[in-house]
């Protein structure tokens, strides 16, 4: 069992979108449970729209006891993905305490870079009791050939957290596919969104396999 949390205290950075897409990609390699830890229950709403057969289970667990609950709940799964809430620090701490990898989505804007400090500080605090936890920034909604696109990698390098080589671009397919409880991997399997999510899943798999080898 590998546990991955998508966290950022800032709202609207892509935690839910990326959780659902990563869950769909990883479900092709093993059994996946998506834990919706957000009281807004967006991942559960997404799942309720779905008419197609589900490729992974989704449960709501917006409680700061996640780290204890996952130990029993998670046993039958290869991958657990936690879609974190914005703002709630207690839930973020509990998710980190359960995680092998924390993914911090950030958009290429100065506001996102400044706000990233909050979650980085929480990760640092939690590392004291969970030193093995890995963390990575994931640039989301990049619009190529803009000044902001060029600046984001430099700006993030100020933090002591690495970034994924995979960068997720701003693509309408991410939002469009969600209307029917689907993902871009299913609506446009040979599209560019699908390709970047598969690249992300590959990076995540090799990162966790290498660490736990
Ligand atoms: N790569 C992308 N391309 C285009 N739209 C995107 C992308 N990522 C996210 N979005 C859109 O941005 C909005 C916010 O995304 P999402 O709900 O996933 O963020 P969140 O971090 O989970 O928000 P919250 O903090 O409220 O839980 C949504 O409308 C989503 O469709
Ligand atoms: Mg969300």
mmCIF file of C-alpha atoms and ligand atoms in Angstrom:
data_model
loop_
_atom_site.group_PDB
_atom_site.id
_atom_site.type_symbol
_atom_site.label_atom_id
_atom_site.label_comp_id
_atom_site.label_asym_id
_atom_site.label_seq_id
_atom_site.Cartn_x
_atom_site.Cartn_y
_atom_site.Cartn_z
ATOM 1 C CA UNK A 1 0.000 0.000 0.000
ATOM 2 C CA UNK A 2 1.296 3.428 -0.984
ATOM 3 C CA UNK A 3 -0.421 6.575 0.270
ATOM 4 C CA UNK A 4 -0.330 9.811 -1.727
ATOM 5 C CA UNK A 5 -1.911 13.056 -0.488
ATOM 6 C CA UNK A 6 -2.667 16.047 -2.718
ATOM 7 C CA UNK A 7 -2.477 19.018 -0.422
ATOM 8 C CA UNK A 8 -2.372 22.774 -0.542
ATOM 9 C CA UNK A 9 -3.952 25.137 1.947
ATOM 10 C CA UNK A 10 -4.817 27.372 -1.007
ATOM 11 C CA UNK A 11 -8.148 26.659 -2.687
ATOM 12 C CA UNK A 12 -8.684 25.929 -6.365
ATOM 13 C CA UNK A 13 -5.150 24.842 -7.274
ATOM 14 C CA UNK A 14 -6.247 21.499 -8.777
ATOM 15 C CA UNK A 15 -6.122 19.057 -5.836
ATOM 16 C CA UNK A 16 -9.393 17.340 -6.775
ATOM 17 C CA UNK A 17 -8.826 17.376 -10.540
ATOM 18 C CA UNK A 18 -5.357 15.886 -10.188
ATOM 19 C CA UNK A 19 -6.447 13.367 -7.509
ATOM 20 C CA UNK A 20 -9.156 11.985 -9.771
ATOM 21 C CA UNK A 21 -6.880 11.841 -12.790
ATOM 22 C CA UNK A 22 -3.996 10.248 -10.907
ATOM 23 C CA UNK A 23 -6.412 7.724 -9.341
ATOM 24 C CA UNK A 24 -7.672 6.779 -12.811
ATOM 25 C CA UNK A 25 -4.141 6.329 -14.166
ATOM 26 C CA UNK A 26 -2.952 4.297 -11.152
ATOM 27 C CA UNK A 27 -6.101 2.131 -11.234
ATOM 28 C CA UNK A 28 -4.644 0.637 -14.415
ATOM 29 C CA UNK A 29 -1.757 -0.740 -12.363
ATOM 30 C CA UNK A 30 -3.441 -1.722 -9.084
ATOM 31 C CA UNK A 31 -6.382 -1.338 -6.716
ATOM 32 C CA UNK A 32 -7.057 2.309 -5.810
ATOM 33 C CA UNK A 33 -9.028 4.003 -3.029
ATOM 34 C CA UNK A 34 -9.631 7.742 -3.303
ATOM 35 C CA UNK A 35 -10.297 9.370 0.057
ATOM 36 C CA UNK A 36 -12.187 12.640 -0.207
ATOM 37 C CA UNK A 37 -10.909 14.459 2.873
ATOM 38 C CA UNK A 38 -12.587 17.723 1.908
ATOM 39 C CA UNK A 39 -15.839 18.712 3.673
ATOM 40 C CA UNK A 40 -16.886 20.274 0.302
ATOM 41 C CA UNK A 41 -16.912 16.633 -0.979
ATOM 42 C CA UNK A 42 -16.025 17.524 -4.582
ATOM 43 C CA UNK A 43 -14.562 14.096 -5.368
ATOM 44 C CA UNK A 44 -17.735 12.434 -4.077
ATOM 45 C CA UNK A 45 -19.803 14.833 -6.233
ATOM 46 C CA UNK A 46 -17.675 13.865 -9.232
ATOM 47 C CA UNK A 47 -18.204 10.195 -8.485
ATOM 48 C CA UNK A 48 -21.995 10.697 -8.129
ATOM 49 C CA UNK A 49 -22.151 12.059 -11.711
ATOM 50 C CA UNK A 50 -20.541 8.937 -13.109
ATOM 51 C CA UNK A 51 -22.659 6.484 -15.047
ATOM 52 C CA UNK A 52 -19.757 4.447 -16.354
ATOM 53 C CA UNK A 53 -18.409 1.623 -14.181
ATOM 54 C CA UNK A 54 -16.015 2.978 -11.588
ATOM 55 C CA UNK A 55 -12.345 2.091 -11.847
ATOM 56 C CA UNK A 56 -11.623 2.910 -8.194
ATOM 57 C CA UNK A 57 -13.544 3.391 -4.935
ATOM 58 C CA UNK A 58 -14.240 6.832 -3.492
ATOM 59 C CA UNK A 59 -15.060 7.410 0.174
ATOM 60 C CA UNK A 60 -15.573 10.604 2.180
ATOM 61 C CA UNK A 61 -13.419 10.926 5.287
ATOM 62 C CA UNK A 62 -12.982 14.587 6.194
ATOM 63 C CA UNK A 63 -11.588 13.774 9.638
ATOM 64 C CA UNK A 64 -8.256 14.443 11.320
ATOM 65 C CA UNK A 65 -8.110 10.737 12.235
ATOM 66 C CA UNK A 66 -7.156 9.810 8.668
ATOM 67 C CA UNK A 67 -3.746 8.504 9.664
ATOM 68 C CA UNK A 68 -5.330 5.955 12.022
ATOM 69 C CA UNK A 69 -8.279 5.067 9.800
ATOM 70 C CA UNK A 70 -6.113 4.401 6.744
ATOM 71 C CA UNK A 71 -4.138 1.720 8.567
ATOM 72 C CA UNK A 72 -7.251 -0.498 8.660
ATOM 73 C CA UNK A 73 -9.292 0.845 5.732
ATOM 74 C CA UNK A 74 -6.395 0.858 3.321
ATOM 75 C CA UNK A 75 -5.152 -2.704 3.695
ATOM 76 C CA UNK A 76 -6.842 -4.157 0.556
ATOM 77 C CA UNK A 77 -5.504 -1.403 -1.725
ATOM 78 C CA UNK A 78 -2.281 -0.870 -3.676
ATOM 79 C CA UNK A 79 -2.748 2.890 -3.834
ATOM 80 C CA UNK A 80 -4.554 5.321 -1.560
ATOM 81 C CA UNK A 81 -5.005 8.858 -2.808
ATOM 82 C CA UNK A 82 -6.129 11.567 -0.410
ATOM 83 C CA UNK A 83 -7.807 14.610 -1.939
ATOM 84 C CA UNK A 84 -7.136 17.252 0.707
ATOM 85 C CA UNK A 85 -9.229 20.245 1.722
ATOM 86 C CA UNK A 86 -8.063 23.845 1.480
ATOM 87 C CA UNK A 87 -7.305 25.662 4.737
ATOM 88 C CA UNK A 88 -7.947 22.907 7.334
ATOM 89 C CA UNK A 89 -4.509 22.428 8.940
ATOM 90 C CA UNK A 90 -5.521 19.541 11.201
ATOM 91 C CA UNK A 91 -6.675 17.481 8.228
ATOM 92 C CA UNK A 92 -3.503 18.276 6.300
ATOM 93 C CA UNK A 93 -1.372 17.123 9.255
ATOM 94 C CA UNK A 94 -3.340 13.908 9.564
ATOM 95 C CA UNK A 95 -3.025 13.258 5.799
ATOM 96 C CA UNK A 96 0.749 13.826 5.923
ATOM 97 C CA UNK A 97 1.049 11.474 8.889
ATOM 98 C CA UNK A 98 -0.523 8.756 6.708
ATOM 99 C CA UNK A 99 1.397 9.508 3.501
ATOM 100 C CA UNK A 100 4.401 8.213 1.618
ATOM 101 C CA UNK A 101 4.220 11.117 -0.821
ATOM 102 C CA UNK A 102 2.680 14.578 -0.589
ATOM 103 C CA UNK A 103 1.921 16.246 -3.924
ATOM 104 C CA UNK A 104 1.494 20.022 -3.730
ATOM 105 C CA UNK A 105 -0.230 21.376 -6.850
ATOM 106 C CA UNK A 106 0.707 24.983 -7.614
ATOM 107 C CA UNK A 107 -0.424 27.252 -10.404
ATOM 108 C CA UNK A 108 2.069 29.516 -12.147
ATOM 109 C CA UNK A 109 1.082 32.683 -10.318
ATOM 110 C CA UNK A 110 2.915 34.672 -7.638
ATOM 111 C CA UNK A 111 -0.083 34.210 -5.310
ATOM 112 C CA UNK A 112 0.273 30.445 -5.517
ATOM 113 C CA UNK A 113 4.004 30.597 -4.914
ATOM 114 C CA UNK A 114 3.560 32.787 -1.809
ATOM 115 C CA UNK A 115 0.728 30.616 -0.511
ATOM 116 C CA UNK A 116 2.815 27.442 -0.937
ATOM 117 C CA UNK A 117 4.794 28.459 2.139
ATOM 118 C CA UNK A 118 1.863 27.448 4.384
ATOM 119 C CA UNK A 119 1.787 23.809 3.282
ATOM 120 C CA UNK A 120 5.595 23.587 3.086
ATOM 121 C CA UNK A 121 5.756 24.730 6.734
ATOM 122 C CA UNK A 122 3.217 22.065 7.742
ATOM 123 C CA UNK A 123 5.148 19.380 5.834
ATOM 124 C CA UNK A 124 8.349 20.428 7.633
ATOM 125 C CA UNK A 125 6.647 20.183 11.040
ATOM 126 C CA UNK A 126 5.250 16.733 10.219
ATOM 127 C CA UNK A 127 8.624 15.483 8.989
ATOM 128 C CA UNK A 128 9.824 15.509 12.578
ATOM 129 C CA UNK A 129 7.562 12.562 13.389
ATOM 130 C CA UNK A 130 7.438 11.139 9.833
ATOM 131 C CA UNK A 131 10.896 11.709 8.303
ATOM 132 C CA UNK A 132 10.325 9.233 5.443
ATOM 133 C CA UNK A 133 7.538 11.286 3.822
ATOM 134 C CA UNK A 134 8.412 12.578 0.345
ATOM 135 C CA UNK A 135 7.051 15.821 -1.062
ATOM 136 C CA UNK A 136 6.950 17.287 -4.556
ATOM 137 C CA UNK A 137 5.444 20.371 -6.185
ATOM 138 C CA UNK A 138 3.311 19.723 -9.243
ATOM 139 C CA UNK A 139 2.922 22.696 -11.562
ATOM 140 C CA UNK A 140 -0.695 22.773 -12.770
ATOM 141 C CA UNK A 141 -2.549 24.855 -15.381
ATOM 142 C CA UNK A 142 0.593 26.024 -17.118
ATOM 143 C CA UNK A 143 0.022 28.219 -20.152
ATOM 144 C CA UNK A 144 3.137 27.758 -22.293
ATOM 145 C CA UNK A 145 5.178 30.662 -23.646
ATOM 146 C CA UNK A 146 4.147 33.118 -20.973
ATOM 147 C CA UNK A 147 6.466 34.929 -18.569
ATOM 148 C CA UNK A 148 4.761 33.189 -15.653
ATOM 149 C CA UNK A 149 5.523 29.793 -17.194
ATOM 150 C CA UNK A 150 9.211 30.655 -17.287
ATOM 151 C CA UNK A 151 9.256 32.008 -13.749
ATOM 152 C CA UNK A 152 7.429 29.260 -11.873
ATOM 153 C CA UNK A 153 10.270 26.724 -11.714
ATOM 154 C CA UNK A 154 12.708 29.377 -10.465
ATOM 155 C CA UNK A 155 10.219 30.697 -7.920
ATOM 156 C CA UNK A 156 9.551 27.203 -6.536
ATOM 157 C CA UNK A 157 13.233 26.404 -6.281
ATOM 158 C CA UNK A 158 13.362 28.893 -3.380
ATOM 159 C CA UNK A 159 11.606 26.232 -1.282
ATOM 160 C CA UNK A 160 13.432 23.145 -0.182
ATOM 161 C CA UNK A 161 10.953 20.901 -2.040
ATOM 162 C CA UNK A 162 11.597 19.351 -5.471
ATOM 163 C CA UNK A 163 9.155 19.587 -8.396
ATOM 164 C CA UNK A 164 7.889 16.824 -10.664
ATOM 165 C CA UNK A 165 9.422 16.884 -14.133
ATOM 166 C CA UNK A 166 5.869 16.443 -15.445
ATOM 167 C CA UNK A 167 4.007 19.719 -15.795
ATOM 168 C CA UNK A 168 0.234 19.770 -16.235
ATOM 169 C CA UNK A 169 -1.019 22.353 -18.689
ATOM 170 C CA UNK A 170 -4.220 24.317 -18.662
ATOM 171 C CA UNK A 171 -6.555 22.183 -20.783
ATOM 172 C CA UNK A 172 -10.335 22.378 -21.038
ATOM 173 C CA UNK A 173 -10.557 18.579 -21.129
ATOM 174 C CA UNK A 174 -9.786 18.390 -17.413
ATOM 175 C CA UNK A 175 -12.936 20.298 -16.501
ATOM 176 C CA UNK A 176 -15.093 19.081 -19.395
ATOM 177 C CA UNK A 177 -14.613 15.399 -18.617
ATOM 178 C CA UNK A 178 -15.584 15.953 -14.950
ATOM 179 C CA UNK A 179 -19.142 16.951 -15.887
ATOM 180 C CA UNK A 180 -19.942 13.290 -16.544
ATOM 181 C CA UNK A 181 -17.851 11.890 -13.718
ATOM 182 C CA UNK A 182 -15.133 10.964 -16.189
ATOM 183 C CA UNK A 183 -11.515 11.958 -16.688
ATOM 184 C CA UNK A 184 -9.526 13.137 -19.691
ATOM 185 C CA UNK A 185 -7.910 9.667 -19.714
ATOM 186 C CA UNK A 186 -11.317 8.263 -20.617
ATOM 187 C CA UNK A 187 -12.806 10.992 -22.820
ATOM 188 C CA UNK A 188 -9.643 11.578 -24.884
ATOM 189 C CA UNK A 189 -7.405 8.578 -24.254
ATOM 190 C CA UNK A 190 -4.871 9.575 -26.869
ATOM 191 C CA UNK A 191 -5.010 13.293 -26.075
ATOM 192 C CA UNK A 192 -2.326 15.458 -24.511
ATOM 193 C CA UNK A 193 -4.010 15.631 -21.102
ATOM 194 C CA UNK A 194 -4.029 11.830 -20.935
ATOM 195 C CA UNK A 195 -0.355 11.754 -21.914
ATOM 196 C CA UNK A 196 0.705 14.183 -19.195
ATOM 197 C CA UNK A 197 -1.270 12.344 -16.504
ATOM 198 C CA UNK A 198 0.284 9.043 -17.580
ATOM 199 C CA UNK A 199 3.719 10.661 -17.349
ATOM 200 C CA UNK A 200 2.854 11.867 -13.845
ATOM 201 C CA UNK A 201 1.655 8.385 -12.777
ATOM 202 C CA UNK A 202 4.895 6.903 -14.079
ATOM 203 C CA UNK A 203 6.963 9.425 -12.152
ATOM 204 C CA UNK A 204 4.945 8.767 -8.974
ATOM 205 C CA UNK A 205 5.317 4.979 -9.332
ATOM 206 C CA UNK A 206 9.045 5.065 -9.867
ATOM 207 C CA UNK A 207 9.566 7.563 -7.043
ATOM 208 C CA UNK A 208 7.720 5.371 -4.544
ATOM 209 C CA UNK A 209 9.153 2.079 -5.766
ATOM 210 C CA UNK A 210 12.696 3.392 -5.589
ATOM 211 C CA UNK A 211 12.251 4.768 -2.095
ATOM 212 C CA UNK A 212 10.656 1.658 -0.705
ATOM 213 C CA UNK A 213 12.880 -0.863 -2.478
HETATM 214 N N1 LIG B 1 -4.939 21.573 -15.640
HETATM 215 C C1 LIG B 1 -6.143 22.168 -15.638
HETATM 216 N N2 LIG B 1 -6.625 22.703 -16.787
HETATM 217 C C2 LIG B 1 -7.826 23.334 -16.792
HETATM 218 N N3 LIG B 1 -8.614 23.476 -15.719
HETATM 219 C C3 LIG B 1 -8.184 22.972 -14.549
HETATM 220 C C4 LIG B 1 -6.926 22.298 -14.445
HETATM 221 N N4 LIG B 1 -6.773 21.923 -13.151
HETATM 222 C C5 LIG B 1 -7.873 22.333 -12.475
HETATM 223 N N5 LIG B 1 -8.718 22.974 -13.300
HETATM 224 C C6 LIG B 1 -9.992 23.638 -12.948
HETATM 225 O O1 LIG B 1 -9.732 24.532 -11.854
HETATM 226 C C7 LIG B 1 -10.796 24.546 -10.932
HETATM 227 C C8 LIG B 1 -10.258 24.182 -9.555
HETATM 228 O O2 LIG B 1 -9.762 22.850 -9.599
HETATM 229 P P1 LIG B 1 -9.990 21.839 -8.393
HETATM 230 O O3 LIG B 1 -11.394 21.866 -7.906
HETATM 231 O O4 LIG B 1 -9.418 20.549 -8.820
HETATM 232 O O5 LIG B 1 -9.054 22.530 -7.293
HETATM 233 P P2 LIG B 1 -8.965 22.194 -5.734
HETATM 234 O O6 LIG B 1 -7.587 22.529 -5.312
HETATM 235 O O7 LIG B 1 -9.437 20.818 -5.483
HETATM 236 O O8 LIG B 1 -10.001 23.235 -5.112
HETATM 237 P P3 LIG B 1 -10.502 23.264 -3.568
HETATM 238 O O9 LIG B 1 -9.359 23.855 -2.798
HETATM 239 O O10 LIG B 1 -11.704 24.149 -3.589
HETATM 240 O O11 LIG B 1 -10.766 21.855 -3.164
HETATM 241 C C9 LIG B 1 -11.823 23.563 -11.452
HETATM 242 O O12 LIG B 1 -12.799 24.279 -12.158
HETATM 243 C C10 LIG B 1 -11.039 22.666 -12.412
HETATM 244 O O13 LIG B 1 -11.839 22.145 -13.436
HETATM 245 MG MG1 LIG B 2 -10.880 20.078 -4.126
#
